[in-house]
mmCIF file of C-alpha atoms in Angstrom:
data_model
loop_
_atom_site.group_PDB
_atom_site.id
_atom_site.type_symbol
_atom_site.label_atom_id
_atom_site.label_comp_id
_atom_site.label_asym_id
_atom_site.label_seq_id
_atom_site.Cartn_x
_atom_site.Cartn_y
_atom_site.Cartn_z
ATOM 1 C CA MET A 1 -121.774 64.685 14.917
ATOM 2 C CA VAL A 2 -121.096 62.250 17.616
ATOM 3 C CA LYS A 3 -120.577 59.599 14.990
ATOM 4 C CA LYS A 4 -117.972 61.645 13.136
ATOM 5 C CA LYS A 5 -116.105 62.368 16.338
ATOM 6 C CA SER A 6 -116.109 58.731 17.259
ATOM 7 C CA GLN A 7 -114.812 57.866 13.792
ATOM 8 C CA LYS A 8 -111.973 60.411 14.187
ATOM 9 C CA ASN A 9 -110.957 58.951 17.495
ATOM 10 C CA ALA A 10 -110.920 55.488 15.991
ATOM 11 C CA GLU A 11 -108.719 56.620 13.136
ATOM 12 C CA LYS A 12 -106.437 58.425 15.548
ATOM 13 C CA LYS A 13 -106.055 55.302 17.691
ATOM 14 C CA LYS A 14 -105.427 53.268 14.594
ATOM 15 C CA PHE A 15 -102.730 55.690 13.441
ATOM 16 C CA THR A 16 -101.154 55.690 16.888
ATOM 17 C CA PHE A 17 -101.187 51.837 16.940
ATOM 18 C CA PHE A 18 -99.555 51.532 13.553
ATOM 19 C CA LYS A 19 -96.991 54.176 14.450
ATOM 20 C CA LYS A 20 -96.064 52.304 17.619
ATOM 21 C CA ALA A 21 -96.020 49.037 15.716
ATOM 22 C CA LYS A 22 -93.769 50.579 13.089
ATOM 23 C CA ASN A 23 -91.431 51.976 15.733
ATOM 24 C CA LYS A 24 -91.342 48.618 17.515
ATOM 25 C CA THR A 25 -90.732 46.798 14.306
ATOM 26 C CA THR A 26 -87.933 49.204 13.406
ATOM 27 C CA GLU A 27 -86.437 48.746 16.886
ATOM 28 C CA ILE A 28 -86.618 44.963 16.591
ATOM 29 C CA LEU A 29 -85.084 45.021 13.139
ATOM 30 C CA ASP A 30 -82.296 47.309 14.366
ATOM 31 C CA MET A 31 -81.618 44.955 17.254
ATOM 32 C CA GLN A 32 -81.610 41.931 14.931
ATOM 33 C CA GLN A 33 -79.217 43.712 12.580
ATOM 34 C CA GLU A 34 -76.896 44.587 15.461
ATOM 35 C CA ASN A 35 -77.069 41.009 16.722
ATOM 36 C CA SER A 36 -76.415 39.704 13.212
ATOM 37 C CA GLU A 37 -73.363 41.958 12.761
ATOM 38 C CA ALA A 38 -72.063 41.008 16.213
ATOM 39 C CA LEU A 39 -72.562 37.341 15.369
ATOM 40 C CA LYS A 40 -70.721 37.776 12.066
ATOM 41 C CA GLU A 41 -67.832 39.535 13.808
ATOM 42 C CA LYS A 42 -67.692 36.770 16.390
ATOM 43 C CA LYS A 43 -67.630 34.150 13.646
ATOM 44 C CA LYS A 44 -64.841 36.048 11.869
ATOM 45 C CA ARG A 45 -62.783 36.125 15.056
ATOM 46 C CA LYS A 46 -63.323 32.411 15.565
ATOM 47 C CA THR A 47 -62.372 31.753 11.960
ATOM 48 C CA ARG A 48 -59.186 33.810 12.298
ATOM 49 C CA GLU A 49 -58.313 31.977 15.507
ATOM 50 C CA LYS A 50 -58.981 28.532 14.044
ATOM 51 C CA VAL A 51 -57.287 28.985 10.654
ATOM 52 C CA PRO A 52 -53.661 28.461 11.831
ATOM 53 C CA ALA A 53 -54.484 25.226 13.642
ATOM 54 C CA ILE A 54 -56.601 23.930 10.798
ATOM 55 C CA THR A 55 -53.904 24.920 8.255
ATOM 56 C CA GLY A 56 -51.097 23.268 10.342
ATOM 57 C CA ARG A 57 -53.028 20.018 10.573
ATOM 58 C CA LYS A 58 -53.765 20.083 6.865
ATOM 59 C CA VAL A 59 -50.079 20.696 6.011
ATOM 60 C CA GLY A 60 -49.018 17.851 8.325
ATOM 61 C CA LYS A 61 -51.525 15.499 6.717
ATOM 62 C CA VAL A 62 -50.456 16.490 3.214
ATOM 63 C CA THR A 63 -46.752 16.011 4.079
ATOM 64 C CA PHE A 64 -47.400 12.635 5.717
ATOM 65 C CA TRP A 65 -49.342 11.272 2.761
ATOM 66 C CA CYS A 66 -46.754 12.634 0.284
ATOM 67 C CA VAL A 67 -43.978 10.794 2.153
ATOM 68 C CA MET A 68 -46.053 7.622 2.295
ATOM 69 C CA GLY A 69 -46.710 7.979 -1.409
ATOM 70 C CA PHE A 70 -42.993 8.250 -2.205
ATOM 71 C CA VAL A 71 -42.199 5.236 0.017
ATOM 72 C CA PHE A 72 -44.908 3.210 -1.641
ATOM 73 C CA ALA A 73 -43.735 4.232 -5.115
ATOM 74 C CA GLY A 74 -40.097 3.382 -4.272
ATOM 75 C CA SER A 75 -41.070 -0.010 -2.864
ATOM 76 C CA SER A 76 -43.159 -0.737 -5.920
ATOM 77 C CA LEU A 77 -40.300 0.163 -8.273
ATOM 78 C CA SER A 78 -37.852 -2.008 -6.283
ATOM 79 C CA PHE A 79 -40.284 -4.903 -6.395
ATOM 80 C CA ILE A 80 -40.816 -4.470 -10.110
ATOM 81 C CA GLN A 81 -37.032 -4.306 -10.689
ATOM 82 C CA LEU A 82 -36.358 -7.408 -8.578
ATOM 83 C CA ALA A 83 -39.206 -9.279 -10.145
ATOM 84 C CA GLY A 84 -38.126 -8.298 -13.643
ATOM 85 C CA PRO A 85 -37.200 -10.889 -16.234
ATOM 86 C CA PRO A 86 -33.764 -12.573 -15.756
ATOM 87 C CA ARG A 87 -32.887 -11.814 -19.368
ATOM 88 C CA ALA A 88 -32.693 -8.073 -18.631
ATOM 89 C CA VAL A 89 -30.257 -8.706 -15.777
ATOM 90 C CA ALA A 90 -28.106 -10.909 -17.966
ATOM 91 C CA VAL A 91 -27.915 -8.222 -20.630
ATOM 92 C CA GLN A 92 -26.841 -5.662 -18.036
ATOM 93 C CA GLU A 93 -24.097 -7.983 -16.718
ATOM 94 C CA LYS A 94 -22.658 -8.373 -20.211
ATOM 95 C CA LYS A 95 -22.088 -4.624 -20.414
ATOM 96 C CA GLU A 96 -19.767 -4.665 -17.358
ATOM 97 C CA GLU A 97 -16.041 -4.702 -18.146
ATOM 98 C CA PRO A 98 -13.965 -7.580 -16.695
ATOM 99 C CA VAL A 99 -12.041 -6.704 -13.551
ATOM 100 C CA LYS A 100 -8.263 -6.665 -14.009
ATOM 101 C CA ILE A 101 -6.558 -8.163 -10.966
ATOM 102 C CA LYS A 102 -3.114 -6.771 -10.234
ATOM 103 C CA MET A 103 -0.642 -9.398 -9.074
ATOM 104 C CA SER A 104 1.816 -8.707 -6.306
ATOM 105 C CA GLU A 105 5.544 -8.639 -7.093
ATOM 106 C CA ALA A 106 6.008 -11.729 -4.926
ATOM 107 C CA GLU A 107 3.530 -13.717 -7.058
ATOM 108 C CA LEU A 108 5.160 -12.598 -10.311
ATOM 109 C CA ILE A 109 8.666 -13.422 -9.048
ATOM 110 C CA ALA A 110 7.554 -16.851 -7.803
ATOM 111 C CA TYR A 111 5.987 -17.612 -11.198
ATOM 112 C CA ALA A 112 9.104 -16.412 -13.062
ATOM 113 C CA ASN A 113 11.422 -18.502 -10.866
ATOM 114 C CA SER A 114 9.255 -21.572 -11.414
ATOM 115 C CA PHE A 115 9.346 -21.020 -15.184
ATOM 116 C CA ALA A 116 13.136 -20.519 -15.160
ATOM 117 C CA ALA A 117 13.613 -23.786 -13.242
ATOM 118 C CA ASP A 118 11.755 -25.759 -15.923
ATOM 119 C CA TYR A 119 13.427 -23.762 -18.711
ATOM 120 C CA PHE A 120 17.060 -24.264 -17.641
ATOM 121 C CA ASN A 121 16.981 -27.766 -16.132
ATOM 122 C CA TRP A 122 17.385 -30.758 -18.462
ATOM 123 C CA LYS A 123 19.490 -33.859 -18.762
ATOM 124 C CA VAL A 124 20.669 -35.148 -22.129
ATOM 125 C CA ASP A 125 18.937 -38.375 -23.159
ATOM 126 C CA MET A 126 16.851 -39.676 -26.058
ATOM 127 C CA ASN A 127 13.709 -37.812 -24.943
ATOM 128 C CA VAL A 128 15.258 -34.566 -23.698
ATOM 129 C CA ALA A 129 13.297 -32.335 -26.107
ATOM 130 C CA GLU A 130 9.926 -34.000 -25.484
ATOM 131 C CA ALA A 131 10.374 -33.958 -21.713
ATOM 132 C CA ARG A 132 11.294 -30.272 -21.745
ATOM 133 C CA LYS A 133 8.375 -29.459 -24.053
ATOM 134 C CA LYS A 134 5.996 -31.196 -21.635
ATOM 135 C CA ARG A 135 7.288 -29.167 -18.687
ATOM 136 C CA LEU A 136 6.959 -25.836 -20.508
ATOM 137 C CA GLU A 137 3.390 -26.450 -21.718
ATOM 138 C CA LYS A 138 1.962 -25.184 -18.426
ATOM 139 C CA TYR A 139 3.609 -21.775 -18.973
ATOM 140 C CA LEU A 140 3.729 -21.036 -22.724
ATOM 141 C CA VAL A 141 0.696 -19.649 -24.548
ATOM 142 C CA GLU A 142 -0.962 -22.102 -26.924
ATOM 143 C CA GLY A 143 0.442 -21.890 -30.452
ATOM 144 C CA SER A 144 3.841 -20.464 -29.458
ATOM 145 C CA ASP A 145 7.237 -22.146 -29.878
ATOM 146 C CA GLU A 146 7.127 -25.347 -27.826
ATOM 147 C CA GLN A 147 10.736 -24.931 -26.611
ATOM 148 C CA GLY A 148 10.317 -21.261 -25.675
ATOM 149 C CA GLY A 149 12.783 -20.049 -28.317
ATOM 150 C CA LEU A 150 15.582 -22.548 -27.570
ATOM 151 C CA ASN A 151 16.736 -24.661 -30.540
ATOM 152 C CA ARG A 152 15.796 -28.251 -29.686
ATOM 153 C CA ASP A 153 18.770 -29.654 -31.636
ATOM 154 C CA THR A 154 21.235 -27.923 -29.293
ATOM 155 C CA LEU A 155 19.692 -29.496 -26.188
ATOM 156 C CA LYS A 156 21.810 -32.621 -26.777
ATOM 157 C CA ASN A 157 25.077 -30.691 -26.604
ATOM 158 C CA ALA A 158 25.046 -30.334 -22.818
ATOM 159 C CA SER A 159 23.000 -31.089 -19.743
ATOM 160 C CA SER A 160 21.884 -27.986 -17.884
ATOM 161 C CA THR A 161 21.258 -27.171 -14.229
ATOM 162 C CA LEU A 162 19.847 -23.925 -12.873
ATOM 163 C CA VAL A 163 22.155 -23.093 -9.978
ATOM 164 C CA LYS A 164 20.482 -19.838 -8.940
ATOM 165 C CA SER A 165 17.819 -17.388 -10.075
ATOM 166 C CA GLU A 166 17.314 -13.962 -8.549
ATOM 167 C CA ALA A 167 14.802 -11.280 -9.514
ATOM 168 C CA VAL A 168 16.480 -7.972 -10.354
ATOM 169 C CA GLU A 169 13.573 -6.080 -11.929
ATOM 170 C CA VAL A 170 9.780 -6.300 -12.063
ATOM 171 C CA ARG A 171 7.713 -4.128 -14.400
ATOM 172 C CA GLN A 172 3.938 -4.181 -14.375
ATOM 173 C CA LYS A 173 1.420 -2.223 -16.448
ATOM 174 C CA GLY A 174 -2.230 -3.203 -16.428
ATOM 175 C CA ASN A 175 -2.463 -6.955 -16.890
ATOM 176 C CA GLU A 176 1.001 -7.251 -18.455
ATOM 177 C CA ALA A 177 4.286 -7.699 -16.619
ATOM 178 C CA GLU A 178 7.951 -8.407 -17.282
ATOM 179 C CA VAL A 179 10.263 -10.042 -14.753
ATOM 180 C CA THR A 180 14.035 -10.000 -15.254
ATOM 181 C CA LEU A 181 16.014 -12.691 -13.446
ATOM 182 C CA LYS A 182 19.730 -12.991 -12.915
ATOM 183 C CA ILE A 183 20.373 -16.695 -13.495
ATOM 184 C CA ILE A 184 23.437 -18.884 -13.024
ATOM 185 C CA GLN A 185 23.334 -21.908 -15.316
ATOM 186 C CA LYS A 186 25.722 -24.856 -15.036
ATOM 187 C CA LEU A 187 26.409 -26.605 -18.365
ATOM 188 C CA GLU A 188 27.916 -30.097 -18.535
ATOM 189 C CA PRO A 189 28.953 -30.713 -22.154
ATOM 190 C CA VAL A 190 28.419 -34.118 -23.718
ATOM 191 C CA ASN A 191 31.649 -35.273 -25.352
ATOM 192 C CA ASN A 192 30.111 -36.431 -28.606
ATOM 193 C CA PRO A 193 32.309 -37.596 -31.495
ATOM 194 C CA ALA A 194 33.248 -34.944 -34.007
ATOM 195 C CA PRO A 195 31.123 -34.859 -37.174
ATOM 196 C CA GLY A 196 32.176 -37.664 -39.567
ATOM 197 C CA THR A 197 33.984 -39.651 -36.845
ATOM 198 C CA THR A 198 33.051 -42.234 -34.226
ATOM 199 C CA GLN A 199 35.770 -41.398 -31.703
ATOM 200 C CA ALA A 200 35.234 -39.041 -28.772
ATOM 201 C CA PRO A 201 37.614 -36.073 -28.537
ATOM 202 C CA ASP A 202 40.885 -36.598 -26.668
ATOM 203 C CA THR A 203 40.306 -33.516 -24.496
ATOM 204 C CA PRO A 204 36.844 -33.676 -22.921
ATOM 205 C CA LYS A 205 35.002 -30.413 -22.419
ATOM 206 C CA GLU A 206 34.769 -29.264 -18.812
ATOM 207 C CA PRO A 207 31.546 -28.153 -17.085
ATOM 208 C CA LYS A 208 31.141 -24.411 -16.775
ATOM 209 C CA GLU A 209 28.834 -21.895 -15.161
ATOM 210 C CA VAL A 210 27.217 -19.112 -17.168
ATOM 211 C CA THR A 211 25.603 -15.989 -15.697
ATOM 212 C CA ARG A 212 22.851 -14.365 -17.731
ATOM 213 C CA TYR A 213 19.964 -11.916 -17.343
ATOM 214 C CA PHE A 214 16.718 -13.584 -18.413
ATOM 215 C CA SER A 215 13.599 -11.501 -19.208
ATOM 216 C CA ILE A 216 10.198 -13.236 -18.965
ATOM 217 C CA PRO A 217 6.981 -11.584 -20.290
ATOM 218 C CA ILE A 218 3.856 -12.464 -18.294
ATOM 219 C CA LEU A 219 0.169 -11.919 -19.093
ATOM 220 C CA MET A 220 -2.332 -11.982 -16.208
ATOM 221 C CA GLU A 221 -6.078 -12.550 -16.228
ATOM 222 C CA LYS A 222 -8.385 -13.364 -13.318
ATOM 223 C CA GLY A 223 -5.582 -14.604 -11.099
ATOM 224 C CA LYS A 224 -4.002 -16.774 -13.794
ATOM 225 C CA MET A 225 -0.710 -16.220 -15.639
ATOM 226 C CA VAL A 226 0.765 -17.239 -18.979
ATOM 227 C CA VAL A 227 3.965 -16.509 -20.930
ATOM 228 C CA PRO A 228 2.657 -14.873 -24.153
ATOM 229 C CA ASN A 229 5.996 -14.545 -25.980
ATOM 230 C CA ASN A 230 9.380 -16.215 -25.910
ATOM 231 C CA PRO A 231 11.622 -15.163 -23.010
ATOM 232 C CA THR A 232 14.870 -13.473 -23.983
ATOM 233 C CA ILE A 233 18.448 -13.098 -22.778
ATOM 234 C CA VAL A 234 19.089 -9.394 -22.071
ATOM 235 C CA HIS A 235 21.985 -7.188 -21.079
ATOM 236 C CA GLY A 236 21.295 -6.676 -17.400
ATOM 237 C CA GLU A 237 24.592 -5.423 -16.022
ATOM 238 C CA ARG A 238 24.266 -2.035 -14.340
ATOM 239 C CA GLU A 239 26.911 0.672 -14.623
ATOM 240 C CA LYS A 240 28.517 1.795 -11.398
ATOM 241 C CA ALA A 241 27.223 5.133 -10.136
ATOM 242 C CA PRO A 242 29.896 7.891 -10.393
ATOM 243 C CA TYR A 243 30.564 8.507 -6.694
ATOM 244 C CA LYS A 244 33.566 8.399 -4.383
ATOM 245 C CA VAL A 245 34.139 8.684 -0.650
ATOM 246 C CA ALA A 246 34.519 12.302 0.390
ATOM 247 C CA THR A 247 37.260 13.410 2.768
ATOM 248 C CA PHE A 248 36.030 13.239 6.350
ATOM 249 C CA LYS A 249 35.676 16.684 7.909
ATOM 250 C CA PRO A 250 35.364 16.579 11.703
ATOM 251 C CA GLU A 251 33.509 19.304 13.544
ATOM 252 C CA GLY A 252 35.901 19.377 16.499
ATOM 253 C CA ARG A 253 39.676 19.533 17.005
ATOM 254 C CA GLU A 254 41.580 16.244 16.722
ATOM 255 C CA ILE A 255 43.084 14.930 19.993
ATOM 256 C CA ASN A 256 46.747 13.935 19.626
ATOM 257 C CA ASN A 257 47.764 13.794 23.292
ATOM 258 C CA ASP A 258 49.366 10.371 23.784
ATOM 259 C CA ALA A 259 48.067 9.903 27.313
ATOM 260 C CA GLU A 260 44.496 10.777 26.322
ATOM 261 C CA VAL A 261 44.644 8.608 23.191
ATOM 262 C CA LYS A 262 45.901 5.659 25.268
ATOM 263 C CA LYS A 263 43.080 6.049 27.815
ATOM 264 C CA VAL A 264 40.454 6.022 25.046
ATOM 265 C CA GLU A 265 42.071 3.034 23.332
ATOM 266 C CA GLN A 266 42.160 0.984 26.556
ATOM 267 C CA PHE A 267 38.503 1.804 27.187
ATOM 268 C CA LEU A 268 37.501 0.700 23.667
ATOM 269 C CA GLN A 269 39.521 -2.519 23.978
ATOM 270 C CA SER A 270 37.368 -3.452 26.966
ATOM 271 C CA VAL A 271 34.166 -2.380 25.192
ATOM 272 C CA PHE A 272 34.665 -4.559 22.105
ATOM 273 C CA LYS A 273 35.871 -7.536 24.110
ATOM 274 C CA VAL A 274 32.692 -7.451 26.195
ATOM 275 C CA TYR A 275 30.598 -6.668 23.076
ATOM 276 C CA THR A 276 31.684 -9.994 21.530
ATOM 277 C CA GLU A 277 31.819 -12.092 24.711
ATOM 278 C CA GLY A 278 29.578 -10.542 27.388
ATOM 279 C CA THR A 279 25.921 -10.592 28.343
ATOM 280 C CA PRO A 280 23.562 -7.665 27.639
ATOM 281 C CA GLU A 281 23.913 -6.588 31.278
ATOM 282 C CA GLU A 282 27.720 -6.547 31.023
ATOM 283 C CA ILE A 283 27.545 -4.591 27.760
ATOM 284 C CA ALA A 284 25.123 -2.064 29.296
ATOM 285 C CA TYR A 285 27.728 -1.185 31.958
ATOM 286 C CA TYR A 286 29.706 0.779 29.329
ATOM 287 C CA PHE A 287 26.719 2.738 28.004
ATOM 288 C CA GLU A 288 24.839 5.697 29.417
ATOM 289 C CA LYS A 289 21.598 4.306 28.034
ATOM 290 C CA SER A 290 21.742 0.902 26.404
ATOM 291 C CA ASN A 291 19.066 -0.671 24.218
ATOM 292 C CA ILE A 292 21.335 -3.537 23.154
ATOM 293 C CA SER A 293 19.462 -6.816 23.588
ATOM 294 C CA ASN A 294 22.474 -8.861 22.526
ATOM 295 C CA GLY A 295 25.987 -8.274 21.248
ATOM 296 C CA LEU A 296 27.994 -10.593 19.001
ATOM 297 C CA LYS A 297 28.545 -13.324 21.574
ATOM 298 C CA GLY A 298 28.945 -16.716 19.926
ATOM 299 C CA ILE A 299 29.210 -15.160 16.454
ATOM 300 C CA MET A 300 32.337 -12.997 16.327
ATOM 301 C CA THR A 301 35.538 -12.685 18.370
ATOM 302 C CA PHE A 302 37.320 -9.366 18.912
ATOM 303 C CA SER A 303 40.813 -9.296 17.414
ATOM 304 C CA LYS A 304 42.213 -5.742 17.579
ATOM 305 C CA LEU A 305 41.646 -2.020 16.970
ATOM 306 C CA GLU A 306 43.198 0.026 14.177
ATOM 307 C CA ASN A 307 43.090 3.575 12.803
ATOM 308 C CA LEU A 308 41.873 5.251 15.997
ATOM 309 C CA ARG A 309 40.790 8.893 15.506
ATOM 310 C CA ILE A 310 39.618 11.085 18.378
ATOM 311 C CA TYR A 311 37.964 14.514 18.067
ATOM 312 C CA GLU A 312 36.578 17.019 20.506
ATOM 313 C CA ASP A 313 32.800 16.808 20.691
ATOM 314 C CA LYS A 314 30.468 19.800 21.064
ATOM 315 C CA ASP A 315 28.982 18.215 24.218
ATOM 316 C CA LYS A 316 32.362 18.310 26.009
ATOM 317 C CA GLY A 317 33.092 14.699 25.186
ATOM 318 C CA TYR A 318 34.853 12.821 22.406
ATOM 319 C CA LYS A 319 33.766 11.729 18.947
ATOM 320 C CA VAL A 320 35.687 8.558 18.070
ATOM 321 C CA LEU A 321 36.138 6.717 14.767
ATOM 322 C CA VAL A 322 37.858 3.335 14.973
ATOM 323 C CA ASP A 323 38.315 0.200 12.841
ATOM 324 C CA ALA A 324 37.488 -2.961 14.805
ATOM 325 C CA LYS A 325 38.882 -6.270 13.544
ATOM 326 C CA LEU A 326 36.383 -9.060 14.246
ATOM 327 C CA LYS A 327 36.860 -12.748 13.429
ATOM 328 C CA ASP A 328 33.993 -15.072 12.475
ATOM 329 C CA ASN A 329 33.815 -17.960 14.954
ATOM 330 C CA ASP A 330 32.854 -20.583 12.358
ATOM 331 C CA SER A 331 34.861 -19.639 9.267
ATOM 332 C CA SER A 332 37.802 -17.863 10.956
ATOM 333 C CA LEU A 333 37.447 -15.102 8.356
ATOM 334 C CA GLU A 334 38.339 -11.662 9.683
ATOM 335 C CA TYR A 335 36.213 -8.589 8.988
ATOM 336 C CA THR A 336 36.917 -4.883 9.489
ATOM 337 C CA TYR A 337 34.057 -2.688 10.684
ATOM 338 C CA THR A 338 34.395 1.063 11.237
ATOM 339 C CA TYR A 339 32.488 2.322 14.276
ATOM 340 C CA ASP A 340 31.341 5.846 15.110
ATOM 341 C CA LEU A 341 31.126 6.439 18.879
ATOM 342 C CA ASN A 342 30.409 9.375 21.172
ATOM 343 C CA LEU A 343 32.164 9.192 24.561
ATOM 344 C CA VAL A 344 31.286 11.110 27.709
ATOM 345 C CA ASN A 345 33.957 11.697 30.378
ATOM 346 C CA LYS A 346 32.478 12.029 33.871
ATOM 347 C CA ASP A 347 34.714 12.008 36.952
ATOM 348 C CA ASN A 348 37.585 10.688 34.849
ATOM 349 C CA LYS A 349 35.454 7.738 33.702
ATOM 350 C CA PHE A 350 34.305 7.102 30.131
ATOM 351 C CA SER A 351 30.840 5.983 29.035
ATOM 352 C CA ILE A 352 29.274 5.654 25.578
ATOM 353 C CA SER A 353 26.351 7.927 24.696
ATOM 354 C CA SER A 354 25.986 6.529 21.132
ATOM 355 C CA MET A 355 27.531 3.775 19.000
ATOM 356 C CA LYS A 356 26.830 2.989 15.340
ATOM 357 C CA ARG A 357 28.481 1.814 12.148
ATOM 358 C CA PHE A 358 30.299 4.627 10.369
ATOM 359 C CA GLU A 359 28.694 5.758 7.094
ATOM 360 C CA ASN A 360 30.786 7.314 4.351
ATOM 361 C CA THR A 361 29.965 10.762 3.032
ATOM 362 C CA LEU A 362 29.875 10.568 -0.768
ATOM 363 C CA GLU A 363 30.583 13.072 -3.495
ATOM 364 C CA LYS A 364 29.887 12.780 -7.208
ATOM 365 C CA VAL A 365 32.804 12.209 -9.560
ATOM 366 C CA GLU A 366 32.863 14.917 -12.212
ATOM 367 C CA GLY A 367 33.046 13.945 -15.869
ATOM 368 C CA LYS A 368 31.358 10.549 -15.399
#
């Protein structure tokens, strides 16, 4: 009996022990689980906090190495291109079109004048044709007429001198140009015997001057020039434009008072005398504002005034048109210049507010 009771107590203690152990184990496991979940949550928070920084650094690294990669690739390609075979470069250069250099008008005119001088200057002798041919070789394209279109047999008829050449027109398109010169040629005929005779003519031929318009084609390449075709004589005279001087229409009333006209005339007499004889300071005395650095002193001498016209000016002064007769000091030739002046009258004293050469007003002639 006692043994059974003791056995019961032992089993009861054992049950109690295991129950406590189970409860403790459950408590420990619950605590571990809570700690584990808290640790996981903490790790998640740390991960969320660290991601942006880690991502930013990674992006920066990726960008840096991409840029370095592009730089390296570009440098490699440049090196490969520079170190490539010379033959490839030569082939590429052949594909480029030649540059066409446009000449200035001054260069074309200078070349044309030089050509005209060698074309129109010769003296009749035994070698006139050969000498002229030699001079023209430096201009004419190879294979063209050696005399530039001039019959060599006629060279012996007269010696020629180029008196003057003047450019009147320059046309240029691409690498081709055409320069037209107005030339004055002096011809001195050789008084050869008439055909079938040995006696010179009784009346020798006199020298004469001929004016012509001479057109010269020019081909340009890389700064060099050549005459590709024979030059030609052309009709270069220009027709006069159909204009005439229009009747002058003043804005103000014309002044006809004799006393006033005389005062203006006396003033202008003094002005033009000083203008042709005085210093800039003396000339400036007659002007309100003078920018005249020098008049006509030493060049022209004042002779007289003609055709004086005086009109009222809108600024309470006078507009004056007058013909001034001026004589050249060296040649004694007399010239007439029409002047347009604006006079200001202050305290019964005249001064000039403006002075210029008069310019005609033109009108077109109908039917021309």
